[in-house]
Amino acid sequence: METLISFVVNGGVLSLADQNIVRSIVKMKEDQDKILALDNFKLLSAAGEAGDCAQFTEYISKNLKLYSLRNGYDLSTTAAANFIRSELAASIRSHPYSVNLILAGYDKTDGPSVFYLDYMGSLQKLNFGCHGYAAYFLLGLLDRHHQPNLSLEDGVKLMKMCVTELQTRFLVNGKYKLKFVSKDGITEIPFTL
Amino acid sequence: MARRYDQRTTIFSPEGRVYQVEYAMTAIKHAGATVGILAKDGIVLAAEKKTTAKLLDNSSNISEKMFKIDEHVVCAVAGITSDANILINYARLSSQRYFYTYQEPIPVEQLVSQICDTKQGYTQYGGLRPFGVSFLYAGWDKHYGFQLYQSDPSGNFQGWYATSIGGENSQVAQSVLRSNYKSDISLKEALQLALKVLTKTMDRSAINSDKLEFSYFTKQGDQIVYHILNPQELEKFIKETDLDQEAQDN
């Protein structure tokens, strides 16, 4: 039922996530932040078992913090993505975490990038990525309208287009949170249609 | 009871020294000198070969004390080579482990720091002797570019612009480097400076391709290049450099 979308725009990445915590047929919460800032230039969106998401994303963020304290610089987005992948791949063979992730980041050398990860330990570098049922509704739309050199305003417009589509056809709805990572760091963009 | 405090590696003497570590450093003095110079476009590692014998077959390994750890890091050894082999094996493993986790080459300082942690362990946990090796590490990474590090048996390491390890005349080597090093030195000049250092620390008659090892580490475009001079190249380089020096003297 959860929705995670991230895509590359000119000079940064936009990440959107729904804010619902659902258990069975009950909506427990509708103001959850599912996009964690791992450091000043990385956003990790997580969907799946709520407890696993909290546990695993905290584990990842503390490990990245430890790396930066030890070495005096942060891990690159690519390196972080591969680290997360290897942790997921190791955990599914002993203590599986049921989490699906999208890592969005900005690097001085590599620019903006989006990585799609799932609970089985697959990793894909993409220009746009979706998790959850949203993917069924939105991949076609993003195929048609997304370009990596979209301006930030056009990117936000495309996010709104995605959410409009979900509100038209998808059974479940609620509030959404939108964040942007660029060379200036992470900002939250107020999101209303 | 003069030797009370040097039997164990892990015990301080009353003056606050750990003798076994100091003995290991003395062992390194008996090895041939190794010089490292950081240039603006690369790094030079040069060494004196001590084990030259007429009947020694060197055809299988061109280098006695220069080792490639990974595509972006190499090291030169002074001290007990068999001890060094253990650490080099560990360094190669560490480097590949980092790559396996992050799919990125290990930053040079992290690699050096890991090897030094191992070295330090042998000065603190008892029953064994420390590694009798100093290393010079030459490497490149995206964080700090070209880097030259030195490590010793105690597990200390530092970054240097130009330094030397091993050799009986290390004071001479250091002073030649100090007075000749420029911050914008080119790789070619660094090679010549390394030769100059070795001519001052070694017997002048021993300056030939049998007694020397020269290598350099540089970048050609995005490609990292590590080259060990073969005997012909080395002989040619020595000849050319000697001529240059005479020209300067005149």
Coordinates of C-alpha atoms in Angstrom, one line a residue:
Chain A
M1 CA 0.0 0.0 0.0
E2 CA 3.0 2.3 0.5
T3 CA 4.2 4.8 -2.1
L4 CA 7.9 5.7 -2.6
I5 CA 9.0 7.8 -5.7
S6 CA 12.4 9.3 -6.4
F7 CA 13.7 10.8 -9.6
V8 CA 16.6 12.8 -10.8
V9 CA 16.0 16.4 -11.9
N10 CA 18.6 19.0 -13.1
G11 CA 21.1 19.4 -10.2
G12 CA 19.4 17.2 -7.7
V13 CA 16.9 14.5 -6.7
L14 CA 13.3 14.7 -5.7
S15 CA 12.0 12.0 -3.2
L16 CA 8.3 11.6 -2.4
A17 CA 6.7 9.2 0.1
D18 CA 3.3 8.7 1.6
Q19 CA 2.9 9.2 5.3
N20 CA 0.5 6.4 6.3
I21 CA 1.2 3.7 8.8
V22 CA -1.4 1.0 8.3
R23 CA -2.0 -2.2 10.2
S24 CA -4.6 -4.6 8.8
I25 CA -7.6 -2.4 7.9
V26 CA -6.7 0.3 10.4
K27 CA -4.8 3.5 9.6
M28 CA -2.6 4.0 12.7
K29 CA -0.8 7.2 11.7
E30 CA -0.8 9.7 8.9
D31 CA 2.2 11.9 9.6
Q32 CA 5.1 9.4 9.4
D33 CA 8.3 10.6 7.7
K34 CA 9.5 7.7 5.5
I35 CA 12.4 9.7 4.0
L36 CA 15.4 9.6 6.3
A37 CA 18.3 11.9 5.8
L38 CA 21.4 9.7 6.2
D39 CA 23.7 12.7 6.0
N40 CA 23.6 16.1 4.4
F41 CA 23.4 14.7 0.9
K42 CA 21.6 11.4 1.1
L43 CA 17.9 10.6 1.4
L44 CA 16.8 7.0 2.2
S45 CA 13.1 6.3 1.6
A46 CA 11.9 3.1 3.2
A47 CA 8.8 1.1 2.9
G48 CA 7.8 -2.3 4.3
E49 CA 7.3 -3.7 7.8
A50 CA 7.3 -0.6 10.0
G51 CA 9.5 -2.1 12.7
D52 CA 12.1 -3.4 10.2
C53 CA 12.2 -0.1 8.4
A54 CA 12.9 1.8 11.7
Q55 CA 15.5 -0.8 12.7
F56 CA 17.3 -1.1 9.4
T57 CA 17.4 2.5 8.4
E58 CA 18.7 3.5 11.8
Y59 CA 21.4 0.8 11.5
I60 CA 22.4 2.1 8.1
S61 CA 22.5 5.7 9.2
K62 CA 24.5 5.1 12.3
N63 CA 27.0 3.1 10.2
L64 CA 27.4 5.9 7.7
K65 CA 27.9 8.3 10.6
L66 CA 30.6 6.0 12.1
Y67 CA 32.3 5.9 8.7
S68 CA 32.4 9.7 8.4
L69 CA 33.6 10.1 12.0
R70 CA 36.4 7.6 11.4
N71 CA 37.5 9.0 8.1
G72 CA 36.6 12.7 8.1
Y73 CA 34.5 12.4 4.9
D74 CA 31.2 10.9 3.9
L75 CA 30.7 7.8 1.9
S76 CA 29.7 8.5 -1.8
T77 CA 26.1 7.7 -2.8
T78 CA 27.3 4.8 -4.9
A79 CA 29.4 3.4 -2.0
A80 CA 26.5 3.8 0.4
A81 CA 24.1 2.1 -2.0
N82 CA 26.5 -0.9 -2.3
F83 CA 26.9 -1.0 1.4
I84 CA 23.2 -1.1 2.0
R85 CA 22.8 -3.7 -0.7
S86 CA 25.4 -6.0 0.9
E87 CA 23.7 -5.6 4.3
L88 CA 20.4 -6.6 2.8
A89 CA 21.9 -9.5 1.0
A90 CA 23.6 -10.7 4.1
S91 CA 20.5 -10.3 6.3
I92 CA 18.1 -12.1 4.0
R93 CA 20.2 -15.2 4.5
S94 CA 19.9 -15.2 8.3
H95 CA 17.6 -12.5 9.7
P96 CA 15.6 -11.1 6.9
Y97 CA 14.5 -7.4 7.0
S98 CA 11.3 -6.8 5.0
V99 CA 12.3 -3.3 3.7
N100 CA 12.3 -1.8 0.2
L101 CA 14.4 1.2 -0.3
I102 CA 15.2 4.1 -2.6
L103 CA 18.5 5.9 -2.0
A104 CA 18.7 9.4 -3.4
G105 CA 21.9 11.4 -3.2
Y106 CA 24.0 14.2 -4.4
D107 CA 27.8 13.9 -4.8
K108 CA 30.3 16.7 -5.7
T109 CA 31.9 14.5 -8.4
D110 CA 29.1 12.3 -9.6
G111 CA 26.1 14.7 -9.3
P112 CA 22.6 13.5 -8.4
S113 CA 21.8 9.8 -8.4
V114 CA 18.9 7.4 -7.5
F115 CA 19.4 3.8 -6.4
Y116 CA 16.6 1.3 -6.2
L117 CA 17.0 -1.5 -3.6
D118 CA 14.6 -4.3 -2.5
Y119 CA 14.5 -6.6 0.5
M120 CA 16.1 -9.4 -1.4
G121 CA 19.3 -7.4 -2.0
S122 CA 19.0 -6.2 -5.6
L123 CA 20.4 -2.9 -6.5
Q124 CA 19.7 -0.8 -9.6
K125 CA 20.9 2.7 -10.5
L126 CA 18.0 4.5 -12.2
N127 CA 16.9 7.9 -13.2
F128 CA 13.5 7.3 -11.6
G129 CA 12.3 4.6 -9.2
C130 CA 9.1 3.6 -7.5
H131 CA 8.2 1.1 -4.8
G132 CA 4.9 -0.4 -3.8
Y133 CA 1.6 -0.5 -5.6
A134 CA 2.4 3.0 -6.8
A135 CA 4.8 1.5 -9.3
Y136 CA 2.0 -0.1 -11.2
F137 CA 0.2 3.2 -11.7
L138 CA 3.2 5.5 -12.1
L139 CA 6.0 3.8 -14.1
G140 CA 4.2 4.4 -17.4
L141 CA 3.5 8.0 -16.5
L142 CA 7.2 8.5 -15.5
D143 CA 8.3 6.8 -18.7
R144 CA 6.3 9.3 -20.7
H145 CA 7.1 12.5 -18.7
H146 CA 10.4 12.1 -16.8
Q147 CA 13.6 13.5 -18.1
P148 CA 16.8 13.8 -16.0
N149 CA 17.3 17.4 -17.0
L150 CA 13.8 18.6 -15.8
S151 CA 13.9 21.8 -13.8
L152 CA 13.0 21.6 -10.1
E153 CA 9.6 23.3 -10.8
D154 CA 8.9 20.8 -13.6
G155 CA 10.0 18.0 -11.3
V156 CA 7.6 19.1 -8.5
K157 CA 4.8 19.4 -11.2
L158 CA 5.6 15.8 -12.3
M159 CA 5.3 14.7 -8.6
K160 CA 1.9 16.4 -8.4
M161 CA 0.9 14.7 -11.6
C162 CA 1.9 11.3 -10.0
V163 CA -0.1 12.0 -6.9
T164 CA -3.1 13.1 -8.9
E165 CA -2.9 9.8 -10.8
L166 CA -2.8 7.9 -7.5
Q167 CA -5.8 9.8 -6.1
T168 CA -7.7 9.1 -9.3
R169 CA -7.0 5.3 -9.6
F170 CA -5.4 4.0 -6.4
L171 CA -7.6 2.6 -3.6
V172 CA -5.6 4.1 -0.8
N173 CA -4.8 7.7 -0.2
G174 CA -3.4 10.1 2.4
K175 CA -0.8 12.7 2.9
Y176 CA 2.6 12.9 1.1
K177 CA 6.0 14.3 2.0
L178 CA 8.4 15.7 -0.6
K179 CA 12.2 16.3 -0.1
F180 CA 14.9 17.6 -2.4
V181 CA 18.6 16.9 -2.3
S182 CA 21.1 19.0 -4.3
K183 CA 24.5 20.6 -4.0
D184 CA 23.0 22.8 -1.2
G185 CA 21.9 19.9 0.9
I186 CA 18.5 18.6 1.8
T187 CA 15.3 20.7 1.8
E188 CA 11.7 19.7 2.4
I189 CA 9.3 21.1 -0.2
P190 CA 5.8 21.7 1.2
F191 CA 3.6 19.4 -0.8
T192 CA -0.1 20.1 -1.6
L193 CA -1.9 19.6 -4.8
Chain B
M1 CA 69.8 -7.7 35.0
A2 CA 70.4 -5.3 32.2
R3 CA 68.1 -7.1 29.9
R4 CA 65.1 -7.3 32.2
Y5 CA 62.8 -5.2 30.0
D6 CA 63.6 -6.4 26.5
Q7 CA 62.5 -10.0 26.8
R8 CA 58.9 -9.3 26.3
T9 CA 57.4 -7.2 23.6
T10 CA 54.7 -5.8 25.7
I11 CA 56.5 -4.4 28.7
F12 CA 57.7 -0.8 29.2
S13 CA 61.2 -0.3 30.7
P14 CA 61.4 2.1 33.6
E15 CA 62.5 4.8 31.2
G16 CA 59.2 4.3 29.3
R17 CA 60.6 2.5 26.3
V18 CA 59.4 -0.7 24.6
Y19 CA 62.7 -2.3 23.6
Q20 CA 61.5 -4.9 21.2
V21 CA 59.9 -2.2 19.1
E22 CA 63.2 -0.2 19.1
Y23 CA 65.1 -3.4 18.1
A24 CA 62.7 -3.9 15.2
M25 CA 63.4 -0.4 14.1
T26 CA 67.2 -1.1 14.3
A27 CA 66.6 -4.2 12.2
I28 CA 65.2 -2.0 9.5
K29 CA 68.4 0.1 9.4
H30 CA 70.3 -3.0 8.1
A31 CA 68.1 -3.1 5.0
G32 CA 68.9 -1.0 1.9
A33 CA 67.5 2.5 1.8
T34 CA 64.1 3.2 0.2
V35 CA 63.2 6.6 -0.9
G36 CA 59.7 8.0 -1.7
I37 CA 59.0 11.4 -3.3
L38 CA 55.6 12.9 -3.9
A39 CA 55.5 14.9 -7.1
K40 CA 52.7 17.0 -8.5
D41 CA 51.9 14.4 -11.1
G42 CA 52.9 11.2 -9.4
I43 CA 55.0 9.5 -6.9
V44 CA 58.5 7.9 -7.1
L45 CA 59.7 4.9 -5.1
A46 CA 63.3 4.1 -5.3
A47 CA 65.4 1.5 -3.4
E48 CA 68.8 0.1 -2.9
K49 CA 69.0 -3.7 -3.6
K50 CA 71.2 -5.4 -1.0
T51 CA 70.9 -9.1 -2.1
T52 CA 72.7 -9.1 -5.3
A53 CA 74.6 -12.3 -6.1
K54 CA 76.0 -13.4 -9.4
L55 CA 74.1 -16.7 -9.2
L56 CA 70.8 -15.3 -8.0
D57 CA 68.0 -15.9 -10.4
N58 CA 65.9 -12.8 -10.6
S59 CA 64.1 -13.7 -13.8
S60 CA 60.8 -14.6 -12.0
N61 CA 60.4 -11.4 -10.0
I62 CA 61.6 -8.1 -11.4
S63 CA 61.2 -6.4 -8.1
E64 CA 62.6 -7.3 -4.7
K65 CA 60.9 -4.7 -2.5
M66 CA 58.2 -3.0 -4.4
F67 CA 54.8 -4.6 -4.2
K68 CA 51.5 -3.7 -5.8
I69 CA 48.6 -3.9 -3.3
D70 CA 45.8 -2.8 -5.6
E71 CA 45.4 -0.9 -8.8
H72 CA 45.7 2.4 -6.9
V73 CA 48.2 1.6 -4.1
V74 CA 51.7 0.2 -4.1
C75 CA 54.3 -0.1 -1.4
A76 CA 58.0 -0.4 -0.9
V77 CA 59.5 -2.4 1.9
A78 CA 62.5 -1.9 4.2
G79 CA 63.2 -4.6 6.8
I80 CA 62.4 -8.3 7.0
T81 CA 60.8 -9.2 3.6
S82 CA 59.1 -12.3 5.0
D83 CA 57.4 -10.2 7.7
A84 CA 56.4 -7.8 5.0
N85 CA 54.8 -10.5 2.9
I86 CA 52.4 -11.3 5.7
L87 CA 51.3 -7.6 5.9
I88 CA 51.1 -7.2 2.2
N89 CA 48.9 -10.2 1.9
Y90 CA 46.7 -8.7 4.6
A91 CA 46.7 -5.3 2.8
R92 CA 45.6 -6.9 -0.5
L93 CA 42.8 -8.7 1.3
S94 CA 41.7 -5.5 3.1
S95 CA 41.7 -3.6 -0.2
Q96 CA 39.5 -6.3 -1.9
R97 CA 37.2 -6.5 1.1
Y98 CA 36.6 -2.7 1.0
F99 CA 35.9 -3.0 -2.7
Y100 CA 33.5 -5.9 -2.1
T101 CA 31.5 -3.8 0.4
Y102 CA 31.4 -0.5 -1.3
Q103 CA 32.3 -1.2 -5.0
E104 CA 34.8 1.6 -4.7
P105 CA 38.6 1.5 -4.3
I106 CA 39.7 1.8 -0.6
P107 CA 41.0 5.3 0.3
V108 CA 44.8 5.1 0.7
E109 CA 44.9 6.3 4.3
Q110 CA 42.3 3.8 5.4
L111 CA 44.4 1.0 4.0
V112 CA 47.5 2.3 5.7
S113 CA 45.7 2.7 9.0
Q114 CA 44.4 -0.9 8.9
I115 CA 47.9 -2.3 8.3
C116 CA 49.2 -0.2 11.1
D117 CA 46.5 -1.4 13.5
T118 CA 47.8 -4.9 12.8
K119 CA 51.4 -3.8 13.4
Q120 CA 50.4 -2.1 16.6
G121 CA 48.7 -5.2 17.9
Y122 CA 52.0 -7.0 17.9
T123 CA 53.5 -4.4 20.2
Q124 CA 50.8 -4.8 22.8
Y125 CA 49.6 -8.4 22.8
G126 CA 52.3 -10.6 24.3
G127 CA 54.3 -13.6 23.3
L128 CA 55.2 -12.5 19.8
R129 CA 57.7 -10.2 18.3
P130 CA 56.7 -7.1 16.3
F131 CA 56.8 -6.9 12.5
G132 CA 60.3 -5.9 11.5
V133 CA 59.2 -3.8 8.6
S134 CA 58.7 -0.2 7.6
F135 CA 56.7 0.6 4.5
L136 CA 56.4 3.4 2.1
Y137 CA 53.0 3.5 0.5
A138 CA 52.2 5.4 -2.7
G139 CA 48.7 5.7 -3.7
W140 CA 46.0 7.8 -5.3
D141 CA 42.4 8.3 -4.3
K142 CA 39.6 10.7 -5.1
H143 CA 39.7 12.3 -1.7
Y144 CA 43.3 13.5 -1.5
G145 CA 44.9 12.6 -4.9
F146 CA 48.4 11.4 -4.8
Q147 CA 49.6 10.4 -1.3
L148 CA 52.8 9.1 0.2
Y149 CA 52.8 7.4 3.6
Q150 CA 55.4 5.9 5.8
S151 CA 54.8 3.3 8.6
D152 CA 57.1 1.8 11.2
P153 CA 57.1 -1.3 13.5
S154 CA 55.3 0.5 16.3
G155 CA 52.3 1.0 14.1
N156 CA 52.8 4.8 13.7
F157 CA 52.2 6.3 10.2
Q158 CA 52.5 9.7 8.7
G159 CA 52.0 11.3 5.3
W160 CA 55.1 12.8 3.7
Y161 CA 56.1 14.9 0.7
A162 CA 59.5 13.1 0.6
T163 CA 61.0 10.6 2.9
S164 CA 63.2 7.6 3.2
I165 CA 63.2 4.4 5.3
G166 CA 66.0 1.9 6.0
G167 CA 69.6 2.4 5.3
E168 CA 72.5 3.3 7.6
N169 CA 72.6 6.8 6.2
S170 CA 69.0 7.9 6.7
Q171 CA 70.1 11.2 8.2
V172 CA 71.9 12.0 4.9
A173 CA 69.0 10.9 2.8
Q174 CA 66.6 13.1 4.8
S175 CA 68.8 16.2 4.6
V176 CA 69.3 15.8 0.8
L177 CA 65.5 15.5 0.4
R178 CA 64.9 18.5 2.6
S179 CA 67.3 20.7 0.8
N180 CA 66.2 19.7 -2.7
Y181 CA 62.5 19.1 -2.5
K182 CA 60.2 21.7 -4.2
S183 CA 56.4 21.6 -3.7
D184 CA 55.8 21.7 -7.5
I185 CA 58.4 19.1 -8.4
S186 CA 57.6 17.1 -11.5
L187 CA 57.7 13.3 -11.7
K188 CA 60.8 13.4 -13.9
E189 CA 62.6 15.7 -11.4
A190 CA 61.5 13.5 -8.6
L191 CA 63.1 10.5 -10.2
Q192 CA 66.4 12.4 -10.6
L193 CA 66.2 13.6 -7.0
A194 CA 65.6 10.0 -5.8
L195 CA 68.8 9.0 -7.7
K196 CA 70.7 11.9 -6.2
V197 CA 69.6 10.8 -2.7
L198 CA 70.7 7.2 -3.3
T199 CA 74.1 8.3 -4.8
K200 CA 74.8 10.2 -1.5
T201 CA 73.7 7.3 0.8
M202 CA 75.3 4.4 -1.2
D203 CA 78.8 3.6 -2.4
R204 CA 79.1 5.6 -5.6
S205 CA 80.5 2.6 -7.5
A206 CA 77.2 0.7 -6.7
I207 CA 75.1 3.1 -8.8
N208 CA 74.0 0.7 -11.5
S209 CA 70.9 -1.2 -12.5
D210 CA 72.0 -4.3 -10.5
K211 CA 71.9 -2.4 -7.2
L212 CA 69.0 -0.1 -7.7
E213 CA 65.2 -0.4 -8.1
F214 CA 63.2 2.5 -9.4
S215 CA 59.5 2.7 -9.9
Y216 CA 56.9 5.4 -10.4
F217 CA 53.2 5.8 -10.0
T218 CA 51.3 8.3 -12.0
K219 CA 48.0 9.0 -13.9
Q220 CA 47.5 9.0 -17.6
G221 CA 44.0 10.4 -18.1
D222 CA 41.7 8.4 -15.8
Q223 CA 44.1 5.5 -15.8
I224 CA 46.4 4.9 -12.9
V225 CA 49.8 3.7 -14.1
Y226 CA 52.5 1.9 -12.0
H227 CA 55.7 1.2 -13.7
I228 CA 58.9 -0.5 -12.4
L229 CA 61.9 0.5 -14.5
N230 CA 63.5 -2.6 -16.2
P231 CA 67.3 -2.9 -16.1
Q232 CA 67.7 -1.3 -19.6
E233 CA 65.4 1.6 -18.8
L234 CA 67.2 2.1 -15.4
E235 CA 70.6 2.0 -17.0
K236 CA 69.6 4.6 -19.6
F237 CA 68.0 6.8 -16.9
I238 CA 71.2 6.6 -14.7
K239 CA 73.3 7.6 -17.7
E240 CA 71.1 10.5 -18.7
T241 CA 70.9 11.8 -15.1
D242 CA 74.6 11.6 -14.5
L243 CA 75.1 13.6 -17.7
D244 CA 72.6 16.2 -16.4
Q245 CA 74.4 16.5 -13.1
E246 CA 77.8 17.1 -14.8
A247 CA 76.2 19.7 -17.0
Q248 CA 74.9 21.5 -13.9
D249 CA 78.3 21.3 -12.2
N250 CA 79.9 23.0 -15.2

